[in-house]
Coordinates of N, CA and C in Angstrom, one line a residue:
M189 N 25.0 -21.4 -35.1 CA 24.6 -22.2 -33.6 C 22.8 -20.9 -34.6
V190 N 21.4 -21.3 -34.4 CA 20.3 -21.0 -33.8 C 19.8 -20.0 -32.3
T191 N 19.8 -19.3 -32.7 CA 20.1 -18.5 -30.8 C 18.1 -18.9 -30.6
S192 N 18.1 -18.6 -29.7 CA 16.4 -18.5 -29.1 C 16.0 -17.1 -30.1
R193 N 16.0 -16.0 -30.2 CA 15.5 -15.0 -31.2 C 15.6 -15.2 -32.0
S194 N 16.9 -15.9 -32.9 CA 16.0 -16.0 -34.4 C 15.1 -17.5 -35.0
R195 N 14.3 -18.2 -33.5 CA 14.2 -19.2 -33.5 C 12.5 -18.5 -33.8
R196 N 12.3 -17.2 -32.4 CA 11.0 -16.5 -33.0 C 10.7 -16.1 -33.9
R197 N 9.6 -16.0 -34.5 CA 8.5 -15.2 -35.2 C 7.4 -14.5 -34.5
L198 N 7.3 -13.6 -34.3 CA 6.6 -12.1 -33.5 C 5.7 -11.3 -34.5
S199 N 5.2 -10.8 -34.2 CA 3.7 -10.2 -34.8 C 4.4 -8.6 -34.2
P200 N 5.1 -7.7 -34.9 CA 4.6 -6.3 -34.7 C 4.3 -6.2 -33.3
E201 N 3.0 -6.3 -32.7 CA 2.5 -5.7 -31.5 C 2.6 -6.5 -30.6
A202 N 3.0 -8.2 -30.9 CA 3.5 -9.1 -29.9 C 4.5 -8.9 -30.0
R203 N 5.9 -8.5 -30.4 CA 7.1 -8.1 -30.1 C 7.2 -6.7 -29.3
R204 N 6.3 -5.8 -29.9 CA 6.3 -4.3 -28.7 C 5.3 -4.8 -27.3
G205 N 4.6 -5.4 -26.6 CA 4.2 -6.6 -25.7 C 5.1 -6.9 -25.0
E206 N 6.0 -7.7 -25.8 CA 7.3 -8.2 -24.9 C 7.9 -7.5 -24.7
L207 N 8.1 -6.2 -25.0 CA 8.7 -5.0 -24.6 C 8.6 -4.7 -23.2
I208 N 7.2 -4.3 -23.7 CA 6.4 -3.5 -22.2 C 6.3 -4.8 -21.1
D209 N 6.4 -5.8 -21.2 CA 6.6 -6.9 -20.1 C 7.7 -7.3 -19.3
A210 N 8.7 -6.9 -21.1 CA 9.8 -6.8 -19.7 C 10.4 -5.2 -19.2
A211 N 9.7 -4.1 -19.7 CA 10.0 -3.5 -18.6 C 9.6 -3.5 -16.9
I212 N 7.6 -4.0 -16.9 CA 7.0 -4.2 -16.2 C 8.0 -4.9 -15.4
R213 N 8.5 -5.9 -15.2 CA 9.6 -7.2 -14.6 C 10.2 -6.2 -14.3
L214 N 11.5 -5.9 -15.2 CA 12.3 -4.8 -14.2 C 12.0 -3.9 -13.6
L215 N 10.9 -2.8 -13.9 CA 10.1 -1.7 -12.9 C 10.2 -2.5 -11.7
D216 N 9.2 -3.2 -11.8 CA 9.0 -4.2 -10.6 C 9.8 -4.6 -9.5
S217 N 11.8 -4.9 -10.4 CA 12.0 -6.4 -9.2 C 12.5 -5.0 -8.8
G218 N 12.9 -3.5 -8.7 CA 13.5 -2.9 -7.3 C 14.9 -2.6 -8.4
Q219 N 15.4 -3.2 -9.0 CA 17.3 -3.7 -9.7 C 17.7 -2.1 -9.8
D220 N 18.9 -1.8 -9.6 CA 19.3 -1.0 -9.7 C 19.8 -1.1 -11.4
V221 N 19.5 -0.4 -12.1 CA 19.0 -0.3 -14.4 C 19.8 1.1 -14.0
T222 N 21.3 0.6 -14.6 CA 21.9 1.5 -15.4 C 21.8 1.9 -16.6
N223 N 21.5 1.1 -17.6 CA 21.3 1.9 -19.2 C 19.4 0.1 -19.5
W224 N 18.4 1.6 -19.1 CA 17.2 0.6 -19.0 C 17.2 0.4 -20.5
V225 N 17.5 0.7 -21.1 CA 17.1 0.0 -22.8 C 17.9 -0.6 -22.9
Q226 N 19.1 -1.0 -22.9 CA 19.6 -2.5 -23.0 C 19.4 -3.5 -21.9
A227 N 19.0 -3.2 -20.7 CA 18.0 -4.3 -19.8 C 16.8 -4.6 -20.2
V228 N 16.1 -3.5 -20.9 CA 14.2 -4.5 -21.6 C 15.1 -5.2 -22.3
T229 N 15.6 -4.7 -23.5 CA 15.9 -5.5 -25.0 C 16.5 -7.1 -24.2
A230 N 17.5 -7.3 -23.4 CA 17.9 -8.2 -23.1 C 16.6 -8.9 -21.9
E231 N 16.4 -8.6 -20.9 CA 15.3 -9.3 -20.9 C 14.1 -9.7 -21.3
A232 N 13.5 -8.9 -22.5 CA 13.0 -9.9 -24.0 C 13.1 -10.8 -25.0
D233 N 14.7 -10.9 -24.6 CA 15.7 -12.1 -25.6 C 15.2 -10.7 -26.8
A234 N 15.9 -9.4 -26.9 CA 15.3 -8.8 -28.6 C 17.0 -7.9 -28.4
A235 N 17.1 -8.2 -29.2 CA 18.6 -7.4 -30.3 C 18.7 -5.6 -29.8
K236 N 18.7 -5.5 -29.2 CA 19.2 -3.6 -28.7 C 18.3 -2.7 -29.8
G237 N 18.3 -2.9 -31.0 CA 17.7 -2.0 -31.6 C 16.6 -2.1 -32.1
T238 N 15.9 -3.7 -31.7 CA 14.7 -3.4 -31.8 C 13.8 -2.6 -30.7
F239 N 14.7 -2.0 -29.9 CA 14.0 -1.7 -28.7 C 12.8 0.1 -29.8
Y240 N 13.8 0.3 -29.9 CA 13.8 1.9 -31.0 C 13.1 1.7 -32.3
V241 N 12.5 0.6 -32.6 CA 11.2 0.5 -33.5 C 10.2 0.4 -33.3
Y242 N 10.3 0.3 -31.5 CA 8.2 0.6 -31.3 C 8.5 1.4 -30.1
F243 N 10.0 2.5 -29.9 CA 9.3 3.4 -29.1 C 11.1 4.6 -29.6
S244 N 10.4 5.6 -29.2 CA 11.4 6.7 -29.8 C 12.0 6.9 -28.3
S245 N 12.0 6.8 -26.7 CA 12.8 7.6 -26.3 C 12.1 6.1 -24.7
W246 N 13.2 6.5 -23.9 CA 12.8 5.7 -22.4 C 11.8 6.4 -22.0
E247 N 10.8 7.3 -22.1 CA 10.0 8.2 -21.5 C 8.6 7.9 -22.1
E248 N 8.9 7.0 -23.6 CA 7.6 6.4 -24.6 C 7.5 5.3 -23.8
M249 N 7.9 4.6 -23.5 CA 8.4 3.6 -23.1 C 7.4 3.2 -21.9
V250 N 8.2 4.1 -20.9 CA 7.6 4.5 -19.3 C 5.8 5.1 -19.8
A251 N 5.8 5.5 -20.6 CA 4.0 5.6 -20.9 C 3.5 4.3 -21.6
A252 N 4.0 3.8 -21.6 CA 3.4 2.5 -22.4 C 3.3 1.6 -21.4
V253 N 4.6 1.6 -20.0 CA 4.0 1.0 -19.0 C 2.9 1.5 -18.5
R254 N 3.2 2.3 -18.4 CA 1.8 3.4 -17.4 C 0.3 2.5 -18.3
D255 N 0.1 2.5 -19.7 CA -1.2 2.3 -19.6 C -1.5 1.1 -20.0
R256 N -0.4 -0.1 -20.0 CA -0.9 -1.2 -19.7 C -1.2 -1.6 -17.9
V257 N -0.4 -0.8 -17.1 CA -0.9 -0.9 -15.9 C -2.2 -0.3 -15.7
L258 N -2.1 0.2 -15.6 CA -3.4 1.0 -15.4 C -4.8 0.1 -16.3
R259 N -4.9 -0.1 -17.4 CA -5.6 -0.4 -18.0 C -5.9 -2.5 -17.3
D260 N -5.1 -2.6 -17.0 CA -5.0 -4.0 -16.4 C -5.9 -4.2 -15.3
Y261 N -5.9 -2.9 -14.2 CA -6.4 -2.2 -13.1 C -8.2 -1.8 -14.1
V262 N -8.0 -1.1 -14.6 CA -9.5 -1.1 -15.4 C -10.2 -2.2 -15.9
D263 N -8.9 -2.8 -16.1 CA -10.2 -4.6 -16.8 C -10.9 -5.4 -15.8
R264 N -9.8 -5.4 -14.4 CA -10.5 -6.1 -13.0 C -11.7 -5.6 -12.6
F265 N -11.9 -3.8 -13.0 CA -12.5 -3.6 -12.1 C -13.9 -3.6 -12.9
H266 N -13.8 -3.4 -13.9 CA -14.8 -3.8 -15.3 C -15.6 -5.4 -15.1
R267 N -14.6 -5.9 -14.9 CA -14.8 -7.8 -15.0 C -16.3 -7.8 -13.1
L268 N -15.6 -7.0 -12.5 CA -16.6 -6.8 -11.4 C -17.9 -6.3 -11.7
A269 N -17.8 -5.3 -12.3 CA -19.2 -4.3 -12.4 C -20.0 -4.4 -12.9
E270 N -19.3 -5.9 -14.4 CA -20.6 -6.4 -15.5 C -20.7 -8.0 -15.1
S271 N -20.0 -8.6 -13.9 CA -20.1 -9.9 -13.7 C -21.9 -9.8 -13.7
T272 N -22.4 -11.3 -13.5 CA -23.6 -11.6 -13.4 C -23.5 -12.5 -11.9
E273 N -22.4 -12.9 -12.3 CA -22.3 -13.8 -10.6 C -22.6 -13.0 -9.5
P274 N -22.8 -13.9 -8.4 CA -23.3 -12.9 -7.2 C -21.6 -13.1 -6.7
I275 N -21.7 -11.7 -5.9 CA -20.0 -10.9 -6.0 C -20.1 -10.8 -3.6
D276 N -19.0 -11.2 -3.3 CA -18.9 -11.2 -1.9 C -18.8 -9.6 -1.9
W277 N -19.3 -8.7 -1.4 CA -18.5 -7.5 -2.1 C -17.7 -6.8 -1.2
W278 N -17.4 -7.0 0.6 CA -17.0 -6.5 1.1 C -15.5 -7.3 1.4
A279 N -15.8 -8.5 0.6 CA -14.5 -9.4 0.8 C -13.4 -8.9 -0.4
T280 N -14.1 -8.6 -1.7 CA -14.0 -8.6 -2.5 C -13.1 -7.0 -2.5
L281 N -13.3 -6.3 -1.8 CA -13.1 -4.2 -1.5 C -11.6 -4.3 -0.7
D282 N -12.1 -5.6 0.0 CA -10.9 -5.2 0.9 C -9.8 -5.8 0.7
A283 N -10.1 -6.8 -0.6 CA -9.0 -7.7 -1.2 C -8.4 -6.5 -2.1
E284 N -9.0 -5.9 -2.9 CA -8.8 -5.6 -4.0 C -7.9 -4.1 -3.3
C285 N -8.2 -4.0 -1.6 CA -7.6 -2.5 -1.0 C -5.8 -3.1 -0.5
A286 N -6.1 -4.4 -0.2 CA -4.8 -4.7 0.4 C -4.3 -4.9 -1.2
A287 N -4.4 -5.9 -1.8 CA -3.0 -5.6 -3.1 C -2.9 -4.0 -3.8
A288 N -3.9 -3.6 -3.9 CA -3.6 -2.1 -4.8 C -2.2 -1.1 -3.4
I289 N -2.2 -1.8 -2.3 CA -2.1 -1.1 -1.0 C -0.2 -1.9 -1.3
G290 N -0.5 -3.2 -1.3 CA 0.5 -3.7 -1.5 C 1.4 -3.5 -3.0
V291 N 1.8 -3.5 -3.7 CA 1.9 -2.5 -5.1 C 2.6 -1.6 -5.1
I292 N 1.8 -0.2 -4.2 CA 1.9 1.1 -4.0 C 3.4 1.0 -2.8
A293 N 3.5 0.1 -2.3 CA 4.5 -0.3 -0.8 C 5.7 -1.0 -1.3
R294 N 5.7 -1.3 -2.3 CA 6.7 -3.0 -2.8 C 7.7 -1.6 -3.4
P295 N 9.3 -1.9 -2.8 CA 9.9 -0.9 -3.6 C 10.1 -1.3 -4.5
G296 N 10.9 -0.7 -5.4 CA 10.5 -0.2 -7.2 C 10.3 0.7 -7.9
G297 N 10.9 0.7 -8.5 CA 10.5 1.8 -9.8 C 8.6 1.8 -10.3
L298 N 7.8 -0.2 -10.3 CA 7.3 0.4 -11.2 C 5.8 1.8 -10.3
H299 N 5.4 1.3 -9.9 CA 4.3 2.9 -9.6 C 4.6 3.6 -9.9
A300 N 6.2 4.4 -9.2 CA 6.5 5.7 -10.0 C 6.6 5.9 -11.2
A301 N 7.0 4.9 -11.8 CA 7.0 4.9 -13.4 C 5.3 4.7 -13.8
V302 N 4.2 4.5 -13.3 CA 2.8 4.5 -13.4 C 1.6 5.5 -13.0
F303 N 2.6 6.4 -11.1 CA 1.4 7.3 -11.3 C 2.0 8.6 -10.2
H304 N 3.7 8.4 -10.8 CA 4.2 9.9 -10.7 C 5.0 10.7 -12.2
S305 N 4.4 10.1 -13.7 CA 5.4 10.2 -14.4 C 4.4 10.7 -15.3
K306 N 4.7 11.7 -16.2 CA 3.9 12.4 -17.4 C 4.2 11.0 -18.5
P307 N 2.6 10.9 -18.9 CA 2.9 10.1 -19.8 C 3.5 10.9 -21.4
A308 N 4.1 10.2 -21.8 CA 5.0 10.5 -23.5 C 3.9 10.8 -24.6
P309 N 4.4 11.4 -25.7 CA 3.1 11.7 -27.0 C 4.3 9.6 -27.2
T310 N 2.9 9.0 -28.5 CA 3.1 7.8 -28.4 C 3.8 8.3 -30.1
S311 N 4.9 7.8 -30.5 CA 5.7 7.8 -32.1 C 4.7 6.8 -33.4
A312 N 4.8 8.3 -33.7 CA 3.8 7.9 -35.0 C 4.4 6.6 -35.1
S313 N 5.2 6.4 -35.7 CA 5.7 4.8 -35.8 C 5.8 3.0 -35.2
A314 N 4.8 3.4 -33.5 CA 4.8 2.4 -33.3 C 3.8 1.7 -33.4
P315 N 3.2 0.8 -33.7 CA 2.1 0.4 -33.3 C 1.3 0.4 -31.9
T316 N 0.1 1.2 -32.2 CA -1.0 1.2 -30.8 C -2.3 0.6 -31.4
S317 N -3.1 0.6 -29.8 CA -3.9 -0.6 -29.6 C -4.6 0.5 -30.0
A318 N -6.1 0.0 -30.9 CA -6.8 1.0 -31.9 C -8.1 1.9 -30.9
S319 N -8.3 0.6 -29.7 CA -8.4 1.1 -28.0 C -8.3 2.3 -27.3
A320 N -6.8 2.7 -27.7 CA -5.9 3.8 -26.9 C -6.8 4.8 -27.5
D321 N -6.7 6.3 -25.9 CA -6.9 7.0 -25.5 C -5.9 7.9 -25.8
E322 N -6.1 9.1 -25.5 CA -5.2 10.2 -25.8 C -4.4 10.4 -24.4
E323 N -5.8 10.6 -23.2 CA -5.6 10.5 -21.7 C -5.1 9.4 -21.0
G324 N -5.6 7.8 -22.0 CA -5.2 6.5 -20.9 C -6.4 6.2 -20.6
P325 N -6.2 4.9 -20.0 CA -7.8 4.6 -19.5 C -7.4 5.3 -18.1
D326 N -9.6 5.8 -17.5 CA -9.5 6.1 -16.5 C -10.2 5.2 -15.8
I327 N -8.7 4.9 -14.1 CA -9.1 4.0 -13.5 C -10.0 4.3 -13.0
I328 N -10.2 6.1 -11.5 CA -11.1 6.2 -11.0 C -12.9 6.0 -11.9
A329 N -12.8 6.6 -12.5 CA -14.5 5.6 -13.1 C -15.1 4.5 -13.9
A330 N -13.8 3.4 -14.1 CA -13.9 2.2 -13.1 C -14.3 1.8 -12.2
I331 N -13.2 2.1 -11.1 CA -13.8 2.2 -9.4 C -15.3 2.7 -9.2
A332 N -15.8 3.5 -9.8 CA -17.2 3.9 -9.7 C -17.7 2.9 -10.2
K333 N -17.3 3.0 -10.4 CA -18.6 1.2 -12.3 C -18.8 0.3 -11.1
A334 N -17.9 -0.1 -10.2 CA -17.7 -1.1 -9.3 C -18.5 -0.5 -8.4
L335 N -17.6 -0.1 -7.4 CA -18.7 0.8 -6.2 C -20.0 0.5 -6.5
R336 N -20.3 1.3 -7.9 CA -21.9 1.2 -8.2 C -22.6 0.3 -8.3
R337 N -22.5 -0.8 -8.6 CA -22.8 -2.1 -8.6 C -22.8 -2.7 -7.1
G338 N -21.9 -2.3 -6.6 CA -22.2 -3.1 -4.9 C -23.4 -2.1 -4.9
M339 N -23.5 -1.0 -4.5 CA -24.5 0.2 -4.2 C -25.7 -0.8 -4.3
D340 N -25.1 -1.1 -6.1 CA -27.3 -1.5 -7.0 C -27.4 -2.7 -5.9
D341 N -26.3 -3.6 -5.3 CA -26.4 -4.9 -4.9 C -26.8 -4.9 -3.4
G342 N -26.6 -3.6 -2.7 CA -27.2 -3.0 -1.6 C -26.2 -3.4 -0.2
A343 N -24.6 -3.7 -1.2 CA -23.8 -4.3 -0.3 C -23.0 -2.9 0.5
F344 N -23.3 -1.2 -0.5 CA -23.2 -0.3 -0.1 C -23.8 1.1 0.4
R345 N -24.2 1.6 0.8 CA -24.8 2.6 0.7 C -25.2 3.4 -0.1
E346 N -25.8 4.6 -0.5 CA -25.7 5.1 -1.7 C -24.6 6.1 -1.4
V347 N -24.0 6.6 -2.1 CA -22.9 7.9 -2.3 C -22.7 7.9 -4.2
D348 N -22.5 9.5 -3.9 CA -22.0 9.2 -5.4 C -20.2 8.8 -5.8
P349 N -20.6 7.5 -6.3 CA -19.4 6.8 -6.6 C -18.4 7.3 -6.9
H350 N -18.5 8.5 -7.6 CA -17.5 8.9 -8.4 C -16.3 9.6 -7.6
I351 N -17.1 10.1 -6.9 CA -16.4 11.4 -5.2 C -16.2 9.8 -4.4
A352 N -16.4 8.3 -4.5 CA -16.2 7.4 -2.9 C -14.8 6.5 -3.9
A353 N -14.9 6.6 -5.5 CA -13.3 6.2 -6.3 C -12.8 7.0 -5.8
T354 N -12.8 8.2 -5.6 CA -11.6 9.8 -5.9 C -11.0 9.1 -4.5
L355 N -11.8 9.4 -3.3 CA -11.9 9.3 -1.5 C -10.4 8.5 -2.1
L356 N -11.3 6.8 -1.8 CA -10.9 5.9 -1.9 C -9.4 5.0 -2.8
F357 N -9.3 5.6 -4.1 CA -7.7 5.7 -5.0 C -6.7 6.3 -3.6
T358 N -7.1 8.1 -2.9 CA -6.7 8.8 -2.9 C -5.6 7.9 -1.4
V359 N -7.1 7.7 -1.3 CA -6.7 6.7 0.8 C -5.3 5.8 0.6
L360 N -5.8 5.4 -0.8 CA -4.9 3.7 -1.3 C -3.2 3.8 -1.1
H361 N -3.7 4.7 -2.1 CA -2.3 5.5 -2.4 C -1.3 6.0 -1.3
S362 N -1.6 6.7 0.0 CA -1.6 7.8 0.4 C -1.2 7.0 1.6
A363 N -2.0 5.4 2.0 CA -1.4 4.4 2.3 C -0.5 3.5 1.9
G364 N -0.1 3.1 1.0 CA 0.3 2.7 0.4 C 2.4 3.0 0.2
D365 N 1.8 4.5 -0.1 CA 3.8 5.3 0.3 C 3.9 5.4 1.8
A366 N 3.4 6.2 2.9 CA 3.3 5.2 4.2 C 4.2 4.0 4.8
I367 N 3.1 2.8 3.9 CA 4.4 2.0 4.2 C 5.4 1.8 3.4
A368 N 5.7 2.4 3.0 CA 6.9 2.1 1.9 C 8.1 3.0 2.6
A369 N 7.2 3.5 3.7 CA 7.9 5.2 3.8 C 8.7 5.0 5.3
G370 N 8.6 3.2 6.0 CA 8.5 2.2 6.7 C 7.2 2.1 7.8
E371 N 6.2 3.0 7.9 CA 5.0 2.8 8.8 C 4.8 1.6 8.4
R372 N 3.4 1.1 10.1 CA 3.6 -0.5 9.7 C 2.3 -0.4 9.0
S373 N 2.1 -1.9 8.3 CA 1.7 -2.1 7.0 C -0.4 -2.6 7.9
Q374 N 0.3 -3.7 8.5 CA -0.9 -3.6 9.4 C -2.3 -3.0 10.3
V375 N -1.7 -2.0 10.9 CA -2.3 -0.4 11.0 C -3.2 -0.1 10.2
W376 N -2.4 0.0 9.1 CA -2.5 1.3 7.9 C -3.8 -0.1 6.8
L377 N -3.7 -1.2 6.9 CA -4.2 -1.8 6.3 C -6.0 -2.0 7.3
E378 N -5.9 -2.5 8.2 CA -6.6 -1.7 9.7 C -7.6 -0.9 9.1
A379 N -6.7 0.1 9.0 CA -7.3 1.4 9.0 C -8.0 2.1 7.6
V380 N -7.3 1.3 6.6 CA -8.1 1.7 5.3 C -10.2 0.5 5.6
R381 N -9.4 -0.3 6.2 CA -10.3 -1.5 6.2 C -11.5 -0.8 6.7
D382 N -11.7 -0.2 8.5 CA -12.4 0.3 9.4 C -13.4 2.1 7.8
L383 N -12.4 2.3 7.8 CA -12.4 3.2 6.9 C -14.1 3.2 6.0
N384 N -13.7 2.8 5.0 CA -14.3 2.1 4.2 C -16.0 1.9 4.9
R385 N -15.7 0.7 5.7 CA -17.1 -0.1 6.7 C -17.6 1.4 7.3
H386 N -17.1 2.2 7.8 CA -17.6 3.4 8.3 C -18.8 4.3 7.3
W387 N -17.7 4.6 6.0 CA -18.7 5.0 4.6 C -19.5 4.0 4.6
L388 N -19.5 3.4 3.6 CA -20.3 2.7 2.8 C -20.8 1.7 3.2
A389 N -20.8 1.3 5.0 CA -21.7 0.3 5.1 C -22.9 1.1 4.9
P390 N -23.9 0.4 4.3 CA -25.9 1.0 4.7 C -26.0 1.6 6.1
S391 N -26.6 1.8 6.6 CA -27.1 2.1 7.5 C -28.3 1.5 7.2
P392 N -28.8 0.9 9.1 CA -29.3 0.2 10.0 C -31.2 0.9 9.3
T393 N -31.1 1.6 8.3 CA -32.3 1.8 8.6 C -32.7 1.8 7.1
Q394 N -31.3 1.4 6.3 CA -31.9 1.2 4.5 C -32.1 0.1 4.3

């Protein structure tokens, strides 16, 4: 009998990507997993031994998950900064803050894997993206770039975009952690919204 696994012919990079996708789904689901390697390969419809072709350990897989998730965030903010289309900056900022807080507050291991784990060194045998760097994607720089564009458009007042991005990221992280601990989400969302407007809204004389 021909299985779905035997029918699929994937490149090494595509197979590695499937394993990372499977790990992200499992971590985000909040399932109680006792054997992560076995669970990830089953989720990806791959043989258990396939895992060790691309990752030397679960810690290295977590580092790859972290890199993927952060790169997705970075790419989104770069698209905002580089867009030639008009942007409703306040609606966009509210939506991005709410989405980030929702991800952080959601039960499961994805947030812990991305933000509370130390990246592991990449195995020399594992295929990597040519654009990958040792430190990983810089999400603060990406947020700062988008905020700078909002300032240039006149939606936000002129402040140091790096400081603004760092503080915003810290506030969102704290809000998500508080909600995850049982505090009311709506109160925190409104507080973050008000804080952004008090600090970033242009003054009447600007």
